[in-house]
mmCIF file of C-alpha atoms in Angstrom:
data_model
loop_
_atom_site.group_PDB
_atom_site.id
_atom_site.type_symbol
_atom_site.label_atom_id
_atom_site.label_comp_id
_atom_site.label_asym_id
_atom_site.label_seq_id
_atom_site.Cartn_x
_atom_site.Cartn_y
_atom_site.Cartn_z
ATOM 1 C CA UNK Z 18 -35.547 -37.918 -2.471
ATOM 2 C CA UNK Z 19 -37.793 -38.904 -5.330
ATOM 3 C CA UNK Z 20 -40.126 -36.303 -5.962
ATOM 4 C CA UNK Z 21 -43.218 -36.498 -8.724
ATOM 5 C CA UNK Z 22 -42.360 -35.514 -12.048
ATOM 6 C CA UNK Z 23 -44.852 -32.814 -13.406
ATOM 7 C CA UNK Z 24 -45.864 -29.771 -11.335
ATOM 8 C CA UNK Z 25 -48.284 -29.480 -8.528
ATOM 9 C CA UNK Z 26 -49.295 -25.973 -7.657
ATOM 10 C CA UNK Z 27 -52.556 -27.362 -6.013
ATOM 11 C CA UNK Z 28 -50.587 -29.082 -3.663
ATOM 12 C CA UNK Z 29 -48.234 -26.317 -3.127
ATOM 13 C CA UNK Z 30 -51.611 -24.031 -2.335
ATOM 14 C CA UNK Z 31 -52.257 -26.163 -0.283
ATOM 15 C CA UNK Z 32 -49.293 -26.624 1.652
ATOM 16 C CA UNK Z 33 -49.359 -23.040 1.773
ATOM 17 C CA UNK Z 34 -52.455 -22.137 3.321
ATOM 18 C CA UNK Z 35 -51.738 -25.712 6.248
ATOM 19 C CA UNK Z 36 -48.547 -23.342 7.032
ATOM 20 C CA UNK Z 37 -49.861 -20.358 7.733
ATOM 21 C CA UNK Z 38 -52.854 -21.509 9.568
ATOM 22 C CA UNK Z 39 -49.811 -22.743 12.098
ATOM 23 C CA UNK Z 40 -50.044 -19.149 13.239
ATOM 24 C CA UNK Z 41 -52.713 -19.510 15.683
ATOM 25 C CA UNK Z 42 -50.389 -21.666 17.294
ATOM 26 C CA UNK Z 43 -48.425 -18.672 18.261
ATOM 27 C CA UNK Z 44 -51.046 -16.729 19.184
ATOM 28 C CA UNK Z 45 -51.128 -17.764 23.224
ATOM 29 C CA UNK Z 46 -47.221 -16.627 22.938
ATOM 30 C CA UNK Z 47 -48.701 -12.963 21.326
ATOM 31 C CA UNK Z 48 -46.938 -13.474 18.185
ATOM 32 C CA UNK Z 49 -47.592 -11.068 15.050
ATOM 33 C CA UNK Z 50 -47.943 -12.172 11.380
ATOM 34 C CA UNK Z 51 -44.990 -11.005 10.622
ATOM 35 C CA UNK Z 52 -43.104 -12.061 13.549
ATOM 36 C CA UNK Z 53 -44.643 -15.991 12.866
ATOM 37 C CA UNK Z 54 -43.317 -15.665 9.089
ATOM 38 C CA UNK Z 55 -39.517 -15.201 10.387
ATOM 39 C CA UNK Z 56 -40.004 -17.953 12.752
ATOM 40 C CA UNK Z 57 -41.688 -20.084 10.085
ATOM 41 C CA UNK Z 58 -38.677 -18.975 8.098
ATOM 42 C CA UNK Z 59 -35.730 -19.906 10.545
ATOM 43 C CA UNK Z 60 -37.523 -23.690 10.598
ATOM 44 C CA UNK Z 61 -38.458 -23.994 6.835
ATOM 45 C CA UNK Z 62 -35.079 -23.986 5.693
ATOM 46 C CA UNK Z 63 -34.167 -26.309 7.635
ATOM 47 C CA UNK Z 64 -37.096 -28.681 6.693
ATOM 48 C CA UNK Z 65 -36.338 -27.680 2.776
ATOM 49 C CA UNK Z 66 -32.605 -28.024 2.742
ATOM 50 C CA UNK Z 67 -33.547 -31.773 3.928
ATOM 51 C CA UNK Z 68 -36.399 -32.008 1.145
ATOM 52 C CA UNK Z 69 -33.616 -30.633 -1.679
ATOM 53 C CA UNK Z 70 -30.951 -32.514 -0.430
ATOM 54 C CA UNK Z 71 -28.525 -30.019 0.408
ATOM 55 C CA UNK Z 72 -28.337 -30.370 4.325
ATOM 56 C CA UNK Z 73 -24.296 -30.576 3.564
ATOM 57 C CA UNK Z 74 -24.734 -26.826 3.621
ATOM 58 C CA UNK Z 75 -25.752 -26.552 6.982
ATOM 59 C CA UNK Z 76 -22.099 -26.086 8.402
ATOM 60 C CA UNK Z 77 -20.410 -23.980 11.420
ATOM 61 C CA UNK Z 78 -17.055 -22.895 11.872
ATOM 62 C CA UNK Z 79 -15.614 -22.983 14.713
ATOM 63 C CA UNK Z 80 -11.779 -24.011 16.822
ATOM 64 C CA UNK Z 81 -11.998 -27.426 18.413
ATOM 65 C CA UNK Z 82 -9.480 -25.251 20.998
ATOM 66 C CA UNK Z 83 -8.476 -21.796 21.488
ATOM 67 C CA UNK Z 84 -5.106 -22.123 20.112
ATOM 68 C CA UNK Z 85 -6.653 -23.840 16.830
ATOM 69 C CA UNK Z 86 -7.792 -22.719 13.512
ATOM 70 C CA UNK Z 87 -11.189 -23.137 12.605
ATOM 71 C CA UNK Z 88 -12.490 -26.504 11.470
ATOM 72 C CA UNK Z 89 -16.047 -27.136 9.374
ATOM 73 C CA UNK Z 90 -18.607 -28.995 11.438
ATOM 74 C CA UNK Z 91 -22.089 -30.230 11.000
ATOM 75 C CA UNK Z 92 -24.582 -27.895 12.190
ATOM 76 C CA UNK Z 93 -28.210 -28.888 13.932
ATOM 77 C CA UNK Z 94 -30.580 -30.382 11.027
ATOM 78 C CA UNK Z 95 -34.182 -30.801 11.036
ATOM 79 C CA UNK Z 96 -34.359 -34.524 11.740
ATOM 80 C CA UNK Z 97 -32.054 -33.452 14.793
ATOM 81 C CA UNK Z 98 -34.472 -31.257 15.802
ATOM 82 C CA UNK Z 99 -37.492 -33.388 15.450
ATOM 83 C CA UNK Z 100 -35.338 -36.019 17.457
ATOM 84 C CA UNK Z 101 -35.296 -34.005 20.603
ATOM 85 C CA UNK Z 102 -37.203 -34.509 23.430
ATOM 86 C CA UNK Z 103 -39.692 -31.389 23.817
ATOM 87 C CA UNK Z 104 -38.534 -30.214 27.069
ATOM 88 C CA UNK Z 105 -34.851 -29.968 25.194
ATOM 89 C CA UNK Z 106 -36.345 -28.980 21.576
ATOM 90 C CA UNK Z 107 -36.652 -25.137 22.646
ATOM 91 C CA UNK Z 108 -32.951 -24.645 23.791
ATOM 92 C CA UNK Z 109 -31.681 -26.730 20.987
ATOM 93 C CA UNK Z 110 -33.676 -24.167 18.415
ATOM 94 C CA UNK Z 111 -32.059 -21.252 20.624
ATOM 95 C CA UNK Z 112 -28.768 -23.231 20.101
ATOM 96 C CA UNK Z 113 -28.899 -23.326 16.135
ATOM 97 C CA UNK Z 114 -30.388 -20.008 15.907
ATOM 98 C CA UNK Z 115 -27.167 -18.327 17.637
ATOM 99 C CA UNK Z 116 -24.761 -21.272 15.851
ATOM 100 C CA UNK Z 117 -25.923 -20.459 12.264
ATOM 101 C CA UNK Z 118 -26.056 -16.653 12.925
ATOM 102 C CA UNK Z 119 -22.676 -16.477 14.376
ATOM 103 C CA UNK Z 120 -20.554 -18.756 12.638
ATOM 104 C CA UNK Z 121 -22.154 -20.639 9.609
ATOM 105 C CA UNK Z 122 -21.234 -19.116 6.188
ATOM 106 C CA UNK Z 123 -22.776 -17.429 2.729
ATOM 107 C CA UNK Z 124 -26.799 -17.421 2.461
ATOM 108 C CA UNK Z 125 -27.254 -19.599 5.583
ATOM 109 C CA UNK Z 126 -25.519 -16.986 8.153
ATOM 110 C CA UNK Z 127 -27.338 -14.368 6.036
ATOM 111 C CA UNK Z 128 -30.476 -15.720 6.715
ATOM 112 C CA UNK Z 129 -30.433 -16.271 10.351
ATOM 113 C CA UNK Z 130 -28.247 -13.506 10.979
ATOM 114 C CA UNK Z 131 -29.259 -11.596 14.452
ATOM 115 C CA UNK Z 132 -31.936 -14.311 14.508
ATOM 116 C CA UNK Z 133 -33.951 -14.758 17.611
ATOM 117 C CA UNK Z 134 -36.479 -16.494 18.451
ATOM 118 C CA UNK Z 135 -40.190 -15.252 19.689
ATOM 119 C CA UNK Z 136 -40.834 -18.478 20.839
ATOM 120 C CA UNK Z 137 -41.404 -19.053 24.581
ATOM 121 C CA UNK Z 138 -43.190 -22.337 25.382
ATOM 122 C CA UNK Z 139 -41.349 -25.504 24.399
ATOM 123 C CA UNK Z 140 -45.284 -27.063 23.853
ATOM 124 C CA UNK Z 141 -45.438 -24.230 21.248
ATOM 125 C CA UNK Z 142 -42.316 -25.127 18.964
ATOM 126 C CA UNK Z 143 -42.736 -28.944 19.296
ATOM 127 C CA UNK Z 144 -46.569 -28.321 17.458
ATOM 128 C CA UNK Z 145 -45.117 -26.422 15.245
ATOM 129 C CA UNK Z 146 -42.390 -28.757 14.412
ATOM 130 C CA UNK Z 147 -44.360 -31.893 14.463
ATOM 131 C CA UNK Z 148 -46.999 -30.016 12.083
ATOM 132 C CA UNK Z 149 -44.674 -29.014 9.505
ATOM 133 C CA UNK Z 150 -43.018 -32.760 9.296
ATOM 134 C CA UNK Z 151 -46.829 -33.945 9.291
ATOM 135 C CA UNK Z 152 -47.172 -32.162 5.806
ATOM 136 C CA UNK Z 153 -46.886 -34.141 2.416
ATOM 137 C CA UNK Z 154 -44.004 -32.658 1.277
ATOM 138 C CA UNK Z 155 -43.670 -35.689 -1.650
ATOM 139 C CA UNK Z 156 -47.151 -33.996 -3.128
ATOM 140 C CA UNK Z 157 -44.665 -30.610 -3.930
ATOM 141 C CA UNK Z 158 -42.235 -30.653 -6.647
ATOM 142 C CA UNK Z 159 -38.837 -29.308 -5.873
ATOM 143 C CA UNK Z 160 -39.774 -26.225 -8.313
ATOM 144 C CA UNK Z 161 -42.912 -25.583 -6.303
ATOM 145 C CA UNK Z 162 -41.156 -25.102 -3.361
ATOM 146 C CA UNK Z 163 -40.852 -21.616 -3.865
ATOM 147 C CA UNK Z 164 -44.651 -20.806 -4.794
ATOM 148 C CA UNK Z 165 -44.791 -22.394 -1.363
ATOM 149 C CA UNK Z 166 -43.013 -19.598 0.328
ATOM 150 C CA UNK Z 167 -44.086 -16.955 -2.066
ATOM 151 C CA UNK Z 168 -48.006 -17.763 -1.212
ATOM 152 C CA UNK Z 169 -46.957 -17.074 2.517
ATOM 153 C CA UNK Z 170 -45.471 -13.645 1.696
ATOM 154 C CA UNK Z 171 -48.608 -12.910 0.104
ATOM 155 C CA UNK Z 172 -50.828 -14.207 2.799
ATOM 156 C CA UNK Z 173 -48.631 -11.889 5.215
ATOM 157 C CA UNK Z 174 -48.686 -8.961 2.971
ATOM 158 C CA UNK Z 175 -52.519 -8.580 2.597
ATOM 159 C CA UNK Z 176 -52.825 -9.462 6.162
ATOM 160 C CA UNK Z 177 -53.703 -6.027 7.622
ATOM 161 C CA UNK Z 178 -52.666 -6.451 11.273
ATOM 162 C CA UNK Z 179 -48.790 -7.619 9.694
ATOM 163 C CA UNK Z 180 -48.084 -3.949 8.587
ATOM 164 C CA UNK Z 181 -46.011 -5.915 6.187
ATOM 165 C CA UNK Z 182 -48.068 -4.681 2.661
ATOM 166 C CA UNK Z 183 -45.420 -1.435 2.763
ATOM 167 C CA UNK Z 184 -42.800 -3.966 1.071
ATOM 168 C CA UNK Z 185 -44.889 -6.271 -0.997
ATOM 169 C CA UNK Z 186 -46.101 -5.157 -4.554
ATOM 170 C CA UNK Z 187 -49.422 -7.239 -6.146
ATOM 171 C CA UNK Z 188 -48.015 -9.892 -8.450
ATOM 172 C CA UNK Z 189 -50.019 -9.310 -10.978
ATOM 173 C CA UNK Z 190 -48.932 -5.568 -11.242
ATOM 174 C CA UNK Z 191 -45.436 -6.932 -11.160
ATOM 175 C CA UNK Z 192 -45.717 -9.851 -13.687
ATOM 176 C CA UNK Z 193 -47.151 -6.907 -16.140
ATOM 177 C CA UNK Z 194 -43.823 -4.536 -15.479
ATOM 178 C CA UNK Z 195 -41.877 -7.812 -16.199
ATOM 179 C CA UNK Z 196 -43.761 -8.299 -19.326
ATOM 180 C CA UNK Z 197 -43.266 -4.472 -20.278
ATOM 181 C CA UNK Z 198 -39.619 -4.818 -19.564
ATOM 182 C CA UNK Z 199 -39.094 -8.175 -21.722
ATOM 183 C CA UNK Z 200 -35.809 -8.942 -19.843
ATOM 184 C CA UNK Z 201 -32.966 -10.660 -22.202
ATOM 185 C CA UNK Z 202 -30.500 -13.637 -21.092
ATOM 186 C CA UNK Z 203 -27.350 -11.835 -20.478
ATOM 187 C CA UNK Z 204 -29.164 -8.866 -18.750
ATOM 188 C CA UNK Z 205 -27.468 -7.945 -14.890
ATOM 189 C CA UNK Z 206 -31.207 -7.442 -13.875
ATOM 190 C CA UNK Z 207 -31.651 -4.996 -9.975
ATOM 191 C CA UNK Z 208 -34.199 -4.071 -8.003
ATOM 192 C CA UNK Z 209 -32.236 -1.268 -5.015
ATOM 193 C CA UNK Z 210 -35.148 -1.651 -2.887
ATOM 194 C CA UNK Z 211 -35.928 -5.692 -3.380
ATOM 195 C CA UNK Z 212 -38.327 -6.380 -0.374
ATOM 196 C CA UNK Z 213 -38.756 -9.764 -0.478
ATOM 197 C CA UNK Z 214 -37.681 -10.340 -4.323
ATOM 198 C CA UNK Z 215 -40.947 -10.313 -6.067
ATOM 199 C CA UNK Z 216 -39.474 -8.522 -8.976
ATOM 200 C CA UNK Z 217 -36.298 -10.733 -9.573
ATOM 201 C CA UNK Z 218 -38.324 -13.855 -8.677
ATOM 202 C CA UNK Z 219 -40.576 -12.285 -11.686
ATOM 203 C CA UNK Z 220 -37.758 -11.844 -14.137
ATOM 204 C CA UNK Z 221 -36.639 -15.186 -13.484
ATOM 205 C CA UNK Z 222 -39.839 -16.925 -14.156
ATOM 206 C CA UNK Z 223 -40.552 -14.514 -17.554
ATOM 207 C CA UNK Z 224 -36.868 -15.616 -18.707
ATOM 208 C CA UNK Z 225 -37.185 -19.488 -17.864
ATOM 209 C CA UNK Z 226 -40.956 -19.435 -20.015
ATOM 210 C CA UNK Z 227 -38.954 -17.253 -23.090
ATOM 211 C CA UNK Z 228 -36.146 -19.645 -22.864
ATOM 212 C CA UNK Z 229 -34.734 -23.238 -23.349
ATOM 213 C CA UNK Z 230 -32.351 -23.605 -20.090
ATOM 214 C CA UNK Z 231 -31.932 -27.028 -21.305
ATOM 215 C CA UNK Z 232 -29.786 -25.806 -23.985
ATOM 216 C CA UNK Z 233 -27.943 -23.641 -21.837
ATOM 217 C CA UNK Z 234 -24.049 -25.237 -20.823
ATOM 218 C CA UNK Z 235 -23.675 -25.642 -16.824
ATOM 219 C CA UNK Z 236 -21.331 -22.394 -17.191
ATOM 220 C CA UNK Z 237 -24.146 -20.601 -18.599
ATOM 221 C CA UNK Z 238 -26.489 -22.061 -15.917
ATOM 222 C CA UNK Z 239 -24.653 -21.358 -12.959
ATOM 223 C CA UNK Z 240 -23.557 -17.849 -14.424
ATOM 224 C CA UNK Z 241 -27.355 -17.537 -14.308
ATOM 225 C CA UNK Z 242 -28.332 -18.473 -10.746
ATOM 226 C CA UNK Z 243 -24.966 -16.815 -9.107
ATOM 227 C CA UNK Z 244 -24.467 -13.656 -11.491
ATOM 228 C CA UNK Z 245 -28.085 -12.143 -12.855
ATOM 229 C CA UNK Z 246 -30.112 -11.328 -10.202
ATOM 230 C CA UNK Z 247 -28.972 -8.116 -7.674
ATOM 231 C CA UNK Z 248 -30.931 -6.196 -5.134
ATOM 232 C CA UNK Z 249 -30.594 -4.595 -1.874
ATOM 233 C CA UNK Z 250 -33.287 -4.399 0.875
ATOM 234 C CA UNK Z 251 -33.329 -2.295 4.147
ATOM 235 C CA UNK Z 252 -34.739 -3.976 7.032
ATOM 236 C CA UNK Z 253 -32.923 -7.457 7.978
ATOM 237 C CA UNK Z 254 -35.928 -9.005 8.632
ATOM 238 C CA UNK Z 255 -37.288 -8.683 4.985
ATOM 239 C CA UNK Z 256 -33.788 -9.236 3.617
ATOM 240 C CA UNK Z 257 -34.126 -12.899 5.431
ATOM 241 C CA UNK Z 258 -37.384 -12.947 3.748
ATOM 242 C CA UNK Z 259 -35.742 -12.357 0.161
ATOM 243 C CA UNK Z 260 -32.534 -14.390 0.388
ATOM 244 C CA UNK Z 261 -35.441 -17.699 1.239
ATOM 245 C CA UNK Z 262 -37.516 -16.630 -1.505
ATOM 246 C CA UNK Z 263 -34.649 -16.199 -3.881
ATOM 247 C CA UNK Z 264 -32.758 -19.708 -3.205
ATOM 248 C CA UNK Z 265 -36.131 -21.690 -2.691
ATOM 249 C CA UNK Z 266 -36.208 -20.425 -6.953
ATOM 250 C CA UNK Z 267 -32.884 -21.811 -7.418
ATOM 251 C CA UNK Z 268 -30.793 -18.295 -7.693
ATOM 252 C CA UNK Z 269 -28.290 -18.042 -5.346
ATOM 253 C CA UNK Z 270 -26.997 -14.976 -3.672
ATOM 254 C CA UNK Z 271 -26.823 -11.062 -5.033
ATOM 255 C CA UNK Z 272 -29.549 -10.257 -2.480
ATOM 256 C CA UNK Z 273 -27.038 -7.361 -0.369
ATOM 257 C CA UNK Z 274 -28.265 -6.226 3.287
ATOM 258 C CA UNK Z 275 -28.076 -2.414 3.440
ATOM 259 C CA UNK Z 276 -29.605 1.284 2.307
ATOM 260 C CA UNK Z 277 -29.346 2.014 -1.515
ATOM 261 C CA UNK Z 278 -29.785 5.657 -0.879
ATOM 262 C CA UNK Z 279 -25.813 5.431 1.210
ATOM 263 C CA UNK Z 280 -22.319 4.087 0.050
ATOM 264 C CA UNK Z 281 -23.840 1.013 0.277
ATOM 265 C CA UNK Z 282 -25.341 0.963 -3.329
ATOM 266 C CA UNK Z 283 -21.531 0.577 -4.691
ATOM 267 C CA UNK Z 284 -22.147 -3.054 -3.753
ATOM 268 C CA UNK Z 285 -24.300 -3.468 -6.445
ATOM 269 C CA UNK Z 286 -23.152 -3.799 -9.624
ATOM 270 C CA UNK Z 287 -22.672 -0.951 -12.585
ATOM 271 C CA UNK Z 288 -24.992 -1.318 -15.856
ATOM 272 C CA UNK Z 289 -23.246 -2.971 -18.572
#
C-alpha cells in the first residue's frame, strides 16, 4: 500500500478519537472501557497487519489428519471478515479468536491468547467492523500507526469508570524520566512491570530523535527491534495491550507474560 510520505499526527488524532467513540456501540451489550479496548484490540490487528502488509503472518498450525504432522495454513484476515455475511460474521470472529489463540505462533498467539470475545449481537460486531474499514486509513502514515493505539490507551487510562489508570503512567512524566535517563544504542533497556509499554515505547522514540537509523546496517537494525527492548507485565489482558503497542512501533517481541516478583524474572535478561 502506498502511504503519504511525511507524518500526520492530526490524522492519527483523529483516527484516534473516531475509534474510541465506537464504544458506545458496545454499550447496549454492557461493555466496559477496558473490556471495548481488548475487543478493539483483537480486530485492529487484523485491520493493521492488512494496512502494513504483513497479513503473511497471520498463520495456524494445525494436522490436515490425526496421524499427520502439522502443516502452516492461512488464518481468517480482515477482508475475510468484512466478506461475511452478518448473521455468519459473529461465529467467524469466535472462530479466529480460538484459531489464533490456540494454534497461531510468536506475537500473534501472544496477543490473542485466552482471547474471548464480549461481543453478543452479530448487529454489534458488523458496526463495528464496517466503521473501522470506513476510516481513512491512507491519511495515517505507517509510523503513526502506533500514536494511533497509544492515544487509545490514554483515552482508556484517564477514563475513570475503566479502572485502567493503575497501569498507565502520564507521558509527559515518562518522556522526562527518558530524558533523565539519556538511554545509549547498545543499551538492553527493561521495564519488570511494563503495563502497556509506555516506557520502552519512550526509549525508543528518545533513541530514534538522538540517532541516525539510516546509518545503522540491517544487522544493527533488526538487533534493535528484536534484542533492546524487555519487560514483563502481570495481567494478560494488559500484556495484549503492550505486545500491540510495542509491534505497531516496529519492535518486535521481549514483552514476557508473567510476575517479576517470582522465578519468572529469570526470563528477562541480566545487565550487561
Amino acid at each position: 500500500m502506498n502511504r503519504v510520505p511525511m507524518s500526520n499526527p492530526t490524522a492519527a488524532l483523529d483516527i484516534g478519537a473516531k475509534l474510541w467513540s465506537l464504544c458506545h456501540v458496545l454499550r447496549d451489550d454492557g461493555v466496559t472501557y477496558h473490556q471495548y479496548l481488548s475487543e478493539l484490540t483483537y480486530l485492529l490487528f487484523l485491520k493493521m497487519m492488512k494496512e502494513t502488509g504483513q497479513e503473511d503472518r497471520l498463520t495456524i498450525w494445525k494436522k490436515p489428519a490425526e496421524d499427520k504432522p502439522e502443516m502452516e495454513q492461512p488464518g481468517i484476515r480482515w477482508d475475510d471478515l468484512l466478506a461475511a455475511s452478518a448473521p455468519t460474521r459473529l461465529g467467524l470472529y469466535k472462530e479466529m479468536l480460538l484459531a489464533y489463540g490456540l494454534h497461531s505462533r510468536g506475537a500473534v498467539q501472544a496477543i490473542y491468547a485466552n482471547a474471548n470475545t464480549f461481543i453478543t449481537k452479530p448487529a454489534t460486531l458488523t458496526s463495528l467492523v464496517t466503521e473501522i474499514d470506513k476510516l481513512d486509513w491512507y491519511s495515517v502514515q505507517r509510523d503513526d500507526l502506533g500514536n494511533v493505539y497509544e492515544d487509545l490507551l490514554e483515552r482508556n487510562a484517564t477514563e475513570k469508570k475503566s479502572g485502567a489508570g493503575q497501569y498507565f503512567t502520564p507521558r509527559p512524566l515518562i518522556d522526562s524520566i527518558v530524558t533523565l535517563m539519556q538511554p545509549q544504542l547498545g543499551d538492553v533497556i527493561q521495564d519488570p512491570a511494563a503495563g502497556t509499554c509506555g516506557f520502552l515505547i519512550a526509549a525508543n522514540n528518545y533513541l530514534r530523535a538522538h540517532n541516525d537509523f539510516d546509518s545503522l546496517s540491517d544487522a544493527a537494525q533488526r538487533l534493535y527491534r528484536n534484542k533492546t527492548f524487555h519487560g514483563m507485565e502481570l495481567v494478560q489482558d494488559t500484556h495484549r495491550l503492550a505486545l500491540m503497542n510495542m509491534l505497531l512501533h516496529g519492535i518486535e517481541g521481549g514483552v514476557a507474560y508473567g510476575d517479576t516478583l517470582s522465578d519468572d524474572y529469570k526470563q528477562l535478561p541480566r545487565p550487561r
